[in-house]
């Protein structure tokens, strides 16, 4: 057990710090806690596509890639520098500490690339560098109107017809579909076997005839995701990733990649929220209120014990053991984050819901965060699903 | 930051686990209710480990966590987590015989209000195991310390809900000897160390309570299935295990900060923040695990015959000693608001 990093990690952090000092775009100074799913839909229903992934954010991602800082654990040709696992943790923590995002669209580097590297053929692996650099924008076609938490119940059909698949069906909550060039589409290729065993994964070009994208607004009024309709969409047979009917295994892999480092960001965001609450309490003259002080200290206790839990899980992960601790992180950071945002509103009393820059010191910051925080306890496996996973896979309780 | 255990630490933990599961079954904890001397065979094993009292806090906490798992009664905690570190800070001549397990001791600080804060009251409260140890270190304002033979002071047991840890009032009126001065900062560090050790112990107790609930949920059949297959039970235990996991990590982090030099910490306040977090998280985990475990057990968990209440009692007793969860939250708030 030791508290500090070794000389290799310290040197790594210094090199990263120097790079960030020089290259981080000034736009981050405005604060982008929940950036990545922005973009306003006008009253005409048209989406301002530039807002979802601004040009400066695209350039930033390419810069990271070109300097080997996009995914440090990858080799240089894939935007990395063969960093160790511990160095990767240092990297994620430093970015989170500075409130800098690598990219405004995670599916390409976060899900598609690791999945293709693990399950794709040689031709498909060639798609990876552009996905990581952000030159290709990807979306992920997983959820459907009738397949949310029960993802394996998906019904979008792909029928083999000679050297192509014909795809029919509907996806929903598809982030970035409005701007994506390609989509990872999970489809049903066999309806006569148990549901987990009849799923395949296709790479689909978003400009293929028969695809219709309808932006969906978040409850926060921005439009970050969309419905995607597939009507007799022709997909070349070679676009299948892995074997026919082996798609479920890839979903499990993809989601594991998504979860691996997410806790660092979640914990850093939670820490920052709790410390900001102290500032709000002081501005509101509530910093001597015994109840407020105890409430905020309680949230600090939760946030910092979660950080310790993240490190503890990382220690066993780095040693090659499974890390059940990570199963707790997603549920706990998202739930506690929501509670902290709600508390920020509470501290403002009548001004909690005010979004008027002329009235109210926080200008809607906490109510905005609160609204957006609902996404975190739903997307990527709802808190209820996380509790099922903890109960069954960590505690070993029997399936219901 | 690395939370992994060294091979030596894993060995220490496994050794503690093996000894304690053999020497401290629930039957011993029960026997101790009527006859505190029942703890003798357990102490004859634990006395070989008192040197942990003057070593790294992480090693001590690793061991003490396992004593919490079995709700071990006796003098090990006050001797190693309180008395030995105090003697070490004083460079006291008794230290070697304490570390070799020949001599035992406890520490008396709290006055009538029960808080672990310096005072000049002659009667000290909530002194653990004061009638079974050889020496009692009495700390008064200054701080000054008097190390007195236990035989020379009057003790009166305070009946507590937890039978596994015995508390006493110690009346030092008329006892001879003048105190030795102690640096106030050192006293604060010693308090932090004892509190971190108690948090580690409570983590062990929490884990026991949670494991009992999980085991029961797997075997108890109702409506033709194990009750652990019901989502209501699963979600309760998932949340409970989150509380236990958080407390485990927080307690380990606190012991790491106590072993770290100031240069290794982001601020000199970090170890005090960490200790408040650890005790608060452990208090929450222990009482939550006790409540959830009894609820999951249903009627059988509410009986004297079942062992659950032994650990419930330990959890409640520990939560209220060396500062409740709320008390630690308030001290933590003082640090956080001052720093901002």
XYZ file of C-alpha atoms in Angstrom:
740
model
C 0.000 0.000 0.000
C 1.327 3.431 -0.818
C -0.167 6.827 -1.410
C 2.065 8.352 -4.020
C 2.902 7.569 -7.601
C 6.269 6.155 -8.648
C 8.869 8.186 -10.596
C 7.616 6.772 -13.921
C 4.092 8.023 -13.295
C 5.326 11.381 -12.043
C 7.391 11.860 -15.204
C 4.402 10.793 -17.280
C 2.164 13.312 -15.540
C 4.696 16.087 -16.058
C 4.957 15.369 -19.774
C 1.167 15.308 -20.040
C 0.890 18.528 -18.050
C 3.306 20.305 -20.361
C 1.351 19.134 -23.398
C -1.972 20.230 -21.899
C -0.604 23.615 -20.825
C 0.371 24.268 -24.416
C -2.538 22.786 -26.350
C -5.798 22.767 -24.352
C -8.349 24.900 -26.223
C -9.455 28.015 -24.326
C -13.083 26.976 -24.818
C -12.734 24.525 -21.933
C -12.295 27.419 -19.538
C -16.005 28.109 -19.818
C -16.596 24.743 -18.185
C -17.979 21.741 -20.000
C -19.059 19.450 -17.194
C -21.785 17.811 -19.182
C -20.601 18.620 -22.683
C -20.737 16.020 -25.357
C -24.462 15.976 -25.859
C -25.205 19.620 -26.590
C -26.743 21.001 -29.744
C -29.927 23.023 -29.875
C -32.893 22.216 -32.066
C -34.483 25.405 -33.351
C -38.224 25.997 -33.362
C -38.231 24.745 -36.929
C -37.065 21.364 -35.637
C -33.735 21.736 -37.407
C -30.627 20.809 -35.509
C -27.585 22.999 -35.512
C -25.151 20.184 -36.205
C -22.143 22.400 -35.554
C -23.121 22.660 -31.927
C -23.030 18.938 -31.198
C -19.364 18.557 -32.019
C -17.876 22.026 -32.484
C -14.995 22.462 -34.923
C -12.573 23.386 -32.153
C -13.410 20.117 -30.364
C -12.709 18.142 -33.550
C -9.348 19.853 -33.935
C -8.567 19.177 -30.275
C -9.259 15.443 -30.625
C -7.043 15.264 -33.729
C -4.282 17.115 -31.873
C -4.459 14.621 -29.017
C -4.248 11.768 -31.509
C -1.331 13.252 -33.421
C 0.668 13.687 -30.206
C -0.102 10.212 -28.878
C -2.366 11.491 -26.100
C -5.795 10.340 -27.314
C -5.683 6.819 -25.872
C -2.275 6.586 -24.200
C -2.430 2.793 -23.828
C -2.676 2.354 -27.618
C 0.396 2.189 -29.875
C 1.431 5.432 -31.640
C -0.293 4.527 -34.921
C -3.608 4.422 -33.014
C -3.127 7.705 -31.197
C -1.279 6.393 -28.161
C 2.143 5.794 -26.662
C 1.922 2.277 -25.199
C 1.221 3.627 -21.730
C 0.785 1.294 -18.772
C -2.479 0.823 -16.934
C -1.346 3.005 -14.034
C -0.244 5.725 -16.447
C -3.697 5.563 -18.002
C -5.212 6.212 -14.580
C -2.888 9.182 -14.104
C -3.969 10.440 -17.533
C -7.703 10.151 -16.851
C -7.330 11.803 -13.481
C -5.303 14.711 -14.832
C -7.860 15.385 -17.594
C -10.736 15.198 -15.125
C -8.904 17.438 -12.669
C -8.505 20.066 -15.388
C -12.085 19.512 -16.585
C -10.884 18.766 -20.064
C -12.685 16.283 -22.303
C -10.778 14.197 -24.818
C -13.601 14.158 -27.265
C -17.186 15.282 -27.618
C -18.228 11.935 -29.033
C -17.243 8.838 -27.101
C -18.710 6.000 -29.223
C -15.891 5.912 -31.778
C -12.918 5.795 -29.442
C -14.725 4.356 -26.430
C -16.789 1.524 -27.877
C -16.227 0.980 -31.609
C -12.436 0.933 -31.559
C -11.898 -1.550 -28.730
C -14.668 -3.758 -30.146
C -13.161 -3.778 -33.640
C -9.666 -4.422 -32.293
C -10.987 -7.417 -30.376
C -13.620 -8.831 -32.711
C -13.129 -7.225 -36.133
C -11.356 -8.619 -39.213
C -8.264 -7.002 -40.734
C -10.314 -4.813 -43.070
C -12.496 -3.569 -40.198
C -9.514 -2.823 -37.998
C -8.451 -0.264 -40.592
C -11.439 1.832 -39.444
C -9.936 2.266 -35.992
C -7.473 5.166 -36.466
C -10.122 7.459 -37.981
C -12.559 6.496 -35.211
C -10.040 7.326 -32.500
C -8.883 10.526 -34.186
C -12.522 11.573 -34.531
C -12.316 11.870 -38.318
C -15.184 9.403 -38.507
C -18.106 10.023 -36.189
C -19.821 6.875 -34.986
C -23.106 6.171 -33.297
C -24.217 2.984 -31.553
C -27.529 1.352 -32.470
C -28.379 -0.590 -29.359
C -31.562 0.530 -27.570
C -34.956 0.128 -29.210
C -38.434 1.179 -28.119
C -38.960 -2.314 -26.693
C -35.361 -3.114 -25.793
C -33.942 -0.829 -23.127
C -32.701 -2.522 -19.993
C -33.635 -5.772 -21.740
C -31.186 -5.093 -24.538
C -31.182 -8.701 -25.728
C -34.852 -8.299 -26.607
C -33.963 -6.114 -29.614
C -36.103 -6.656 -32.726
C -34.387 -4.800 -35.572
C -34.123 -7.548 -38.194
C -31.343 -8.358 -40.647
C -32.170 -10.889 -43.333
C -29.444 -12.418 -45.473
C -30.013 -11.881 -49.204
C -27.052 -13.092 -51.255
C -24.014 -10.923 -50.524
C -25.916 -8.455 -48.355
C -28.176 -8.084 -45.334
C -31.529 -6.299 -45.528
C -32.139 -4.365 -42.297
C -35.557 -3.289 -41.018
C -36.447 -1.810 -37.650
C -35.968 1.112 -35.293
C -33.344 2.288 -32.828
C -33.811 4.964 -30.192
C -31.721 7.129 -27.825
C -29.005 6.937 -30.472
C -26.529 9.648 -29.515
C -24.823 11.529 -32.400
C -26.970 9.818 -35.058
C -27.627 13.255 -36.611
C -23.960 13.791 -37.386
C -22.531 10.275 -37.570
C -21.067 8.741 -40.711
C -21.226 5.193 -39.422
C -23.265 3.151 -36.987
C -22.671 -0.025 -34.989
C -26.081 -1.646 -35.420
C -27.084 -4.629 -33.306
C -29.607 -6.712 -35.251
C -31.573 -9.926 -34.882
C -30.336 -12.490 -37.364
C -32.129 -15.494 -35.880
C -35.555 -15.208 -34.249
C -35.865 -18.948 -33.556
C -33.179 -19.277 -30.883
C -33.014 -17.894 -27.297
C -32.806 -14.110 -27.567
C -29.136 -13.744 -26.591
C -28.103 -16.220 -29.280
C -29.680 -14.608 -32.334
C -27.985 -11.188 -32.302
C -25.353 -9.953 -34.770
C -23.405 -6.731 -35.178
C -23.298 -4.800 -38.472
C -21.325 -1.752 -39.545
C -23.756 0.504 -41.411
C -22.959 3.679 -43.362
C -25.418 6.338 -42.223
C -25.891 7.661 -45.795
C -27.260 4.307 -46.979
C -30.725 4.721 -48.568
C -33.562 3.727 -46.209
C -32.106 5.282 -43.057
C -34.075 8.099 -41.492
C -32.817 10.033 -38.472
C -35.241 12.002 -36.313
C -33.587 14.084 -33.560
C -35.046 13.723 -30.078
C -34.837 16.505 -27.553
C -33.589 15.815 -24.047
C -35.846 17.024 -21.255
C -33.207 19.741 -20.891
C -34.384 20.913 -24.328
C -31.178 20.150 -26.200
C -31.121 17.468 -28.852
C -28.289 15.041 -28.260
C -29.869 11.835 -29.410
C -32.211 10.568 -32.072
C -34.501 7.882 -33.328
C -33.113 5.963 -36.283
C -35.464 4.136 -38.663
C -34.221 1.386 -40.985
C -36.403 0.510 -43.992
C -35.007 -2.156 -46.334
C -31.494 -0.887 -45.739
C -28.954 -2.881 -47.759
C -25.733 -3.662 -45.897
C -22.859 -5.585 -47.539
C -22.476 -9.008 -45.901
C -18.803 -8.374 -45.188
C -19.861 -5.566 -42.802
C -20.689 -8.067 -40.112
C -18.378 -7.888 -37.098
C -17.459 -11.305 -35.728
C -19.620 -14.322 -36.489
C -23.315 -14.386 -37.310
C -25.347 -14.657 -34.075
C -22.317 -13.873 -31.897
C -23.234 -10.219 -31.318
C -24.206 -10.533 -27.655
C -20.641 -11.413 -26.703
C -19.521 -8.168 -28.377
C -22.085 -6.084 -26.491
C -20.696 -7.411 -23.241
C -17.174 -6.564 -24.358
C -18.177 -3.099 -25.592
C -19.908 -2.210 -22.361
C -16.946 -3.410 -20.317
C -14.710 -1.062 -22.296
C -17.159 1.730 -21.649
C -17.114 1.146 -17.903
C -13.402 0.593 -17.310
C -12.278 4.182 -16.784
C -15.562 6.015 -16.383
C -15.426 6.123 -12.602
C -12.507 8.540 -12.577
C -14.531 11.198 -14.345
C -17.607 10.451 -12.263
C -15.725 10.776 -9.004
C -13.876 13.939 -10.021
C -17.148 15.535 -11.106
C -18.771 14.556 -7.813
C -15.834 15.945 -5.806
C -16.014 19.218 -7.698
C -19.778 19.445 -7.167
C -19.463 18.958 -3.419
C -16.765 21.613 -3.099
C -18.877 24.004 -5.188
C -21.758 23.429 -2.785
C -19.618 24.957 -0.037
C -19.190 28.073 -2.199
C -22.926 28.268 -2.842
C -23.624 27.899 0.890
C -21.226 30.766 1.580
C -22.767 33.001 -1.090
C -26.209 32.270 0.305
C -25.107 32.993 3.889
C -25.808 29.415 4.915
C -22.269 28.419 5.793
C -22.936 28.634 9.533
C -26.138 26.609 9.291
C -25.551 23.363 11.200
C -27.845 21.338 8.957
C -26.249 22.594 5.749
C -22.761 21.970 7.078
C -23.609 18.418 8.071
C -25.366 17.681 4.791
C -22.406 18.870 2.739
C -19.921 17.002 4.924
C -22.008 13.861 4.425
C -21.755 14.274 0.654
C -18.021 14.870 0.944
C -17.731 11.652 2.954
C -19.586 9.767 0.233
C -17.536 11.284 -2.588
C -14.161 10.718 -0.997
C -14.932 7.189 0.154
C -16.032 6.454 -3.416
C -12.743 7.778 -4.736
C -10.923 5.452 -2.355
C -13.126 2.601 -3.561
C -12.240 3.420 -7.156
C -8.544 3.247 -6.364
C -9.007 0.025 -4.455
C -10.798 -1.530 -7.400
C -8.145 -0.244 -9.745
C -5.428 -1.887 -7.628
C -6.979 -5.320 -8.075
C -7.787 -4.619 -11.738
C -4.162 -3.636 -12.369
C -3.037 -6.905 -10.823
C -5.227 -8.834 -13.217
C -7.995 -9.721 -10.779
C -11.588 -8.891 -11.470
C -12.605 -5.659 -9.783
C -16.114 -5.890 -8.369
C -15.530 -2.419 -6.928
C -16.063 -0.955 -10.402
C -19.619 -2.298 -10.495
C -20.436 0.040 -7.630
C -18.889 3.138 -9.132
C -21.343 3.813 -11.944
C -24.394 3.474 -9.745
C -22.977 5.426 -6.840
C -21.417 8.351 -8.722
C -24.550 8.888 -10.823
C -26.959 8.681 -7.889
C -24.842 10.856 -5.625
C -24.235 13.312 -8.441
C -27.958 13.736 -8.904
C -28.421 14.307 -5.167
C -25.622 16.907 -5.088
C -27.143 18.876 -7.993
C -30.527 18.808 -6.313
C -28.934 20.072 -3.105
C -27.347 22.944 -5.008
C -30.845 23.994 -6.047
C -32.116 23.612 -2.478
C -29.435 25.946 -1.159
C -30.728 28.677 -3.461
C -34.259 28.547 -2.103
C -36.681 30.376 -4.407
C -33.818 31.070 -6.805
C -33.115 27.359 -7.383
C -35.072 27.129 -10.659
C -34.034 30.591 -11.940
C -32.263 30.565 -15.311
C -32.057 34.316 -15.756
C -28.539 35.769 -15.887
C -29.896 39.015 -14.454
C -31.448 37.279 -11.451
C -29.850 34.642 -9.277
C -26.156 34.091 -8.819
C -25.988 30.562 -10.216
C -27.893 31.293 -13.433
C -29.525 27.903 -13.658
C -26.301 25.999 -13.310
C -27.544 23.587 -10.640
C -30.990 23.048 -12.106
C -29.358 22.347 -15.472
C -26.980 19.856 -13.916
C -29.865 18.310 -12.019
C -31.884 17.846 -15.211
C -28.924 16.398 -17.091
C -28.054 14.108 -14.175
C -31.116 11.984 -14.917
C -29.293 10.650 -17.961
C -26.489 9.289 -15.794
C -28.723 7.064 -13.683
C -30.447 5.667 -16.804
C -27.964 5.423 -19.686
C -25.381 2.657 -19.909
C -27.360 0.413 -17.548
C -29.848 2.004 -15.148
C -29.190 2.095 -11.407
C -31.726 -0.716 -11.001
C -29.822 -2.885 -13.471
C -26.580 -2.030 -11.658
C -28.106 -3.215 -8.373
C -29.142 -6.465 -10.051
C -25.598 -6.904 -11.327
C -24.079 -6.232 -7.911
C -26.505 -8.584 -6.183
C -26.086 -11.420 -8.664
C -22.507 -11.154 -9.927
C -20.759 -9.649 -6.908
C -22.765 -10.956 -3.952
C -23.675 -14.218 -5.678
C -27.410 -14.064 -5.016
C -29.572 -16.288 -7.223
C -31.187 -14.885 -10.375
C -34.846 -14.104 -10.068
C -2.078 5.517 -5.193
C -1.941 1.793 -4.576
C -4.362 -0.050 -2.330
C -2.979 -3.497 -3.028
C -1.628 -5.542 -0.135
C 1.948 -6.773 -0.023
C 2.550 -10.507 0.322
C 3.402 -9.947 3.981
C 0.138 -8.099 4.527
C -1.868 -10.862 2.873
C -0.116 -13.358 5.126
C -0.864 -11.232 8.197
C -4.526 -10.984 7.262
C -4.842 -14.706 6.564
C -3.105 -15.533 9.844
C -5.418 -13.217 11.771
C -8.428 -14.725 10.042
C -7.363 -18.300 10.830
C -6.625 -17.609 14.503
C -9.739 -15.554 15.122
C -12.180 -17.890 13.410
C -10.840 -20.726 15.563
C -10.352 -18.865 18.843
C -13.248 -16.411 18.738
C -16.431 -18.199 17.676
C -19.807 -16.717 18.673
C -19.832 -19.115 21.629
C -16.820 -17.305 23.119
C -18.474 -13.914 22.647
C -21.514 -15.329 24.472
C -19.447 -16.903 27.242
C -17.774 -13.520 27.760
C -21.161 -11.970 28.602
C -21.300 -13.788 31.929
C -17.601 -14.330 32.512
C -15.059 -11.900 31.033
C -12.330 -14.391 31.944
C -13.579 -16.549 29.069
C -11.432 -14.394 26.821
C -8.186 -15.848 28.237
C -7.515 -18.490 25.544
C -8.104 -15.854 22.828
C -5.725 -13.413 24.482
C -3.053 -16.101 24.749
C -3.060 -16.118 20.916
C -3.501 -12.386 20.307
C -0.701 -11.346 22.671
C 1.785 -12.551 20.046
C 0.614 -9.687 17.795
C 0.828 -6.697 20.138
C 3.981 -5.500 18.364
C 1.563 -4.236 15.690
C 0.857 -1.399 18.149
C 4.141 0.270 17.234
C 4.215 -0.490 13.500
C 2.505 0.839 10.384
C -1.123 1.770 10.928
C -2.060 -0.125 7.761
C -0.812 -3.412 9.252
C -2.508 -2.799 12.591
C -5.795 -1.941 10.854
C -5.577 -5.013 8.660
C -5.415 -7.143 11.804
C -7.999 -5.181 13.770
C -10.463 -5.425 10.879
C -10.419 -9.194 11.445
C -10.995 -8.782 15.202
C -14.086 -6.734 14.311
C -15.321 -9.540 12.069
C -15.554 -11.835 15.101
C -16.430 -9.042 17.606
C -13.392 -10.091 19.620
C -13.679 -9.120 23.274
C -10.665 -8.201 25.371
C -7.703 -5.919 25.687
C -6.150 -6.195 22.220
C -7.723 -3.016 20.848
C -6.934 -0.650 23.759
C -3.450 -2.108 24.136
C -2.379 -1.926 20.484
C -4.442 0.935 19.046
C -4.320 3.290 22.039
C -1.876 2.426 24.829
C 1.170 1.307 22.807
C 1.177 4.305 20.406
C 0.879 6.641 23.400
C 3.808 4.961 25.152
C 5.795 5.151 21.931
C 5.102 8.892 21.670
C 6.315 9.317 25.280
C 9.295 7.023 24.716
C 8.037 5.253 27.848
C 10.000 2.470 29.511
C 6.956 0.160 29.544
C 6.752 0.030 25.748
C 8.943 -3.052 25.148
C 6.956 -5.180 27.580
C 3.720 -4.038 25.926
C 5.006 -4.877 22.453
C 6.116 -8.305 23.654
C 2.625 -9.015 24.972
C 3.608 -9.283 28.644
C 1.818 -6.149 29.787
C -1.504 -4.595 28.752
C -2.953 -1.124 28.987
C -5.742 1.269 28.116
C -6.174 5.026 27.748
C -8.554 7.349 29.638
C -9.436 10.726 28.125
C -13.174 11.518 28.027
C -14.842 13.330 30.878
C -18.497 13.410 31.858
C -19.665 14.477 28.390
C -18.216 11.343 26.842
C -16.265 13.230 24.151
C -12.677 12.296 23.439
C -11.472 15.797 24.265
C -8.985 16.976 26.864
C -10.322 17.879 30.310
C -9.219 18.015 33.942
C -12.058 16.002 35.398
C -10.850 13.383 37.885
C -13.405 10.847 36.663
C -12.759 9.621 33.127
C -15.536 7.894 31.205
C -15.742 5.226 28.516
C -12.366 3.714 29.303
C -12.262 0.317 27.575
C -11.332 -2.786 29.541
C -10.050 -0.758 32.508
C -10.432 -3.627 34.976
C -8.564 -6.190 32.868
C -5.457 -4.244 31.880
C -2.268 -3.774 33.879
C -1.884 -0.042 33.238
C -4.129 2.934 32.582
C -2.767 6.035 30.872
C -4.767 9.040 32.042
C -4.607 12.096 29.791
C -5.530 15.521 31.200
C -5.406 18.998 29.735
C -2.003 20.146 28.660
C -2.012 17.486 27.454
C -0.287 15.641 30.243
C -0.170 11.902 30.690
C 0.005 9.765 33.811
C 0.620 6.055 33.398
C -0.935 4.458 36.469
C -1.093 0.863 37.637
C -4.682 -0.208 37.087
C -4.754 -1.606 40.593
C -4.268 1.894 42.025
C -7.407 3.453 40.560
C -11.062 2.848 41.290
C -13.053 1.562 38.325
C -16.777 1.216 37.911
C -18.221 -0.652 34.951
C -20.726 1.209 32.792
C -23.318 -1.289 31.641
C -23.510 -1.097 27.858
C -25.603 -2.704 25.159
C -22.433 -4.187 23.650
C -21.252 -7.074 25.821
C -18.138 -7.628 23.740
C -16.403 -4.396 24.721
C -16.475 -3.422 28.371
C -16.367 0.229 29.374
C -15.509 1.730 32.727
C -15.461 4.961 34.626
C -12.040 5.506 36.109
C -11.758 7.657 39.238
C -8.283 9.133 39.527
C -9.031 11.252 42.587
C -6.116 11.049 44.977
C -3.892 9.033 42.680
C -0.234 9.965 42.971
C 2.194 11.091 40.316
C 2.540 14.111 38.074
C 1.858 14.047 34.388
C 4.381 14.017 31.571
C 3.811 16.629 28.892
C 2.760 15.642 25.395
C 2.738 17.746 22.222
C -0.932 18.610 21.436
C -0.335 17.742 17.779
C 0.896 14.312 18.837
C -2.224 13.832 20.940
C -4.348 14.659 17.883
C -2.406 12.136 15.820
C -2.895 9.469 18.493
C -6.622 10.159 18.580
C -6.728 9.935 14.796
C -4.898 6.619 14.920
C -7.279 5.113 17.482
C -10.248 6.377 15.472
C -8.907 4.932 12.216
C -8.340 1.601 13.957
C -11.896 1.647 15.270
C -13.160 2.386 11.751
C -11.206 -0.616 10.472
C -12.668 -2.770 13.230
C -16.199 -1.624 12.364
C -15.593 -2.490 8.732
C -14.886 -6.052 9.846
C -18.091 -6.140 11.887
C -20.049 -4.726 8.921
C -18.649 -7.381 6.616
C -19.709 -10.108 9.046
C -23.248 -8.758 9.241
C -23.527 -8.448 5.464
C -22.118 -11.923 4.856
C -24.625 -13.412 7.292
C -27.448 -11.689 5.407
C -26.194 -12.910 2.014
C -25.780 -16.471 3.253
C -29.260 -16.481 4.748
C -30.813 -14.958 1.614
C -29.362 -17.840 -0.405
C -30.665 -20.594 1.853
C -34.012 -19.335 3.142
C -36.831 -20.591 0.925
C -40.160 -18.787 0.699
C -42.694 -18.953 -2.129
C -40.640 -22.002 -3.284
C -37.505 -19.982 -4.064
C -34.558 -18.570 -2.110
C -35.530 -15.116 -0.852
C -32.237 -13.808 -2.283
C -33.740 -14.151 -5.758
C -36.246 -11.394 -4.962
C -35.298 -7.964 -6.238
C -36.441 -6.333 -3.003
C -33.799 -8.326 -1.125
C -31.204 -7.977 -3.894
C -31.417 -4.199 -4.070
C -31.332 -3.805 -0.297
C -28.190 -5.921 -0.093
C -26.609 -4.228 -3.127
C -26.971 -0.836 -1.423
C -25.769 -2.278 1.865
C -22.691 -3.766 0.210
C -21.951 -0.388 -1.398
C -21.914 1.138 2.098
C -19.590 -1.624 3.329
C -17.271 -1.349 0.304
C -17.063 2.440 0.640
C -16.264 2.156 4.333
C -13.635 -0.501 3.659
C -11.861 1.699 1.139
C -12.195 4.814 3.306
C -10.760 3.043 6.344
C -7.817 1.719 4.338
C -7.192 5.157 2.893
C -7.249 6.690 6.387
C -4.676 4.214 7.666
C -2.502 4.928 4.608
C -2.596 8.668 5.284
C -1.573 8.067 8.906
C 1.480 6.163 7.677
C 2.325 8.811 5.085
C 4.686 11.700 5.650
C 3.319 15.233 5.355
C 5.142 15.563 2.040
C 3.185 12.642 0.623
C -0.181 14.236 1.408
C -1.894 16.974 -0.554
C -2.324 18.924 2.696
C -1.600 18.461 6.382
C -5.354 18.374 6.981
C -5.761 15.411 4.666
C -5.192 12.776 7.338
C -7.776 14.328 9.648
C -10.292 14.619 6.822
C -9.569 11.008 5.920
C -10.103 9.810 9.497
C -13.409 11.679 9.855
C -14.533 10.213 6.531
C -13.483 6.727 7.604
C -15.236 6.757 10.968
C -18.396 8.300 9.493
C -18.476 5.846 6.586
C -17.798 2.933 8.940
C -20.506 4.069 11.338
C -22.975 4.271 8.499
C -21.924 0.884 7.126
C -21.994 -0.914 10.467
C -25.406 0.276 11.576
C -26.829 -0.157 8.092
C -25.463 -3.694 7.780
C -26.888 -4.535 11.208
C -30.328 -3.207 10.325
C -30.407 -4.775 6.867
C -29.121 -8.102 8.095
C -31.768 -8.395 10.777
C -34.472 -7.347 8.316
C -33.351 -9.967 5.791
C -33.258 -12.635 8.500
C -36.825 -11.849 9.536
C -38.095 -13.287 12.829
C -35.133 -15.564 13.477
C -32.809 -12.550 13.429
C -34.818 -10.993 16.246
C -34.087 -13.810 18.686
C -31.538 -14.018 21.477
C -30.670 -17.487 20.248
C -29.424 -16.209 16.883
C -25.902 -14.743 16.860
C -26.809 -11.637 14.850
C -27.388 -9.477 17.918
C -23.811 -10.039 19.085
C -22.604 -8.117 16.028
C -25.511 -5.653 16.112
C -24.445 -4.752 19.646
C -20.837 -4.338 18.612
C -21.883 -2.160 15.668
C -24.049 0.120 17.804
C -21.449 0.351 20.567
C -18.626 1.198 18.140
C -20.702 3.759 16.282
C -21.089 5.751 19.485
C -17.508 5.494 20.687
C -14.832 8.023 19.645
C -17.482 10.143 17.947
C -20.726 9.220 16.224
C -21.160 9.500 12.465
C -22.872 12.880 12.890
C -20.123 14.143 15.192
C -17.486 13.242 12.598
C -19.537 14.866 9.825
C -19.625 18.071 11.878
C -15.858 18.031 12.505
C -15.332 17.323 8.808
C -17.532 20.304 7.943
C -15.386 22.502 10.194
C -12.301 21.498 8.207
C -13.973 21.831 4.805
C -15.624 25.194 5.402
C -12.499 26.648 6.950
C -10.369 25.592 3.987
C -12.711 27.115 1.434
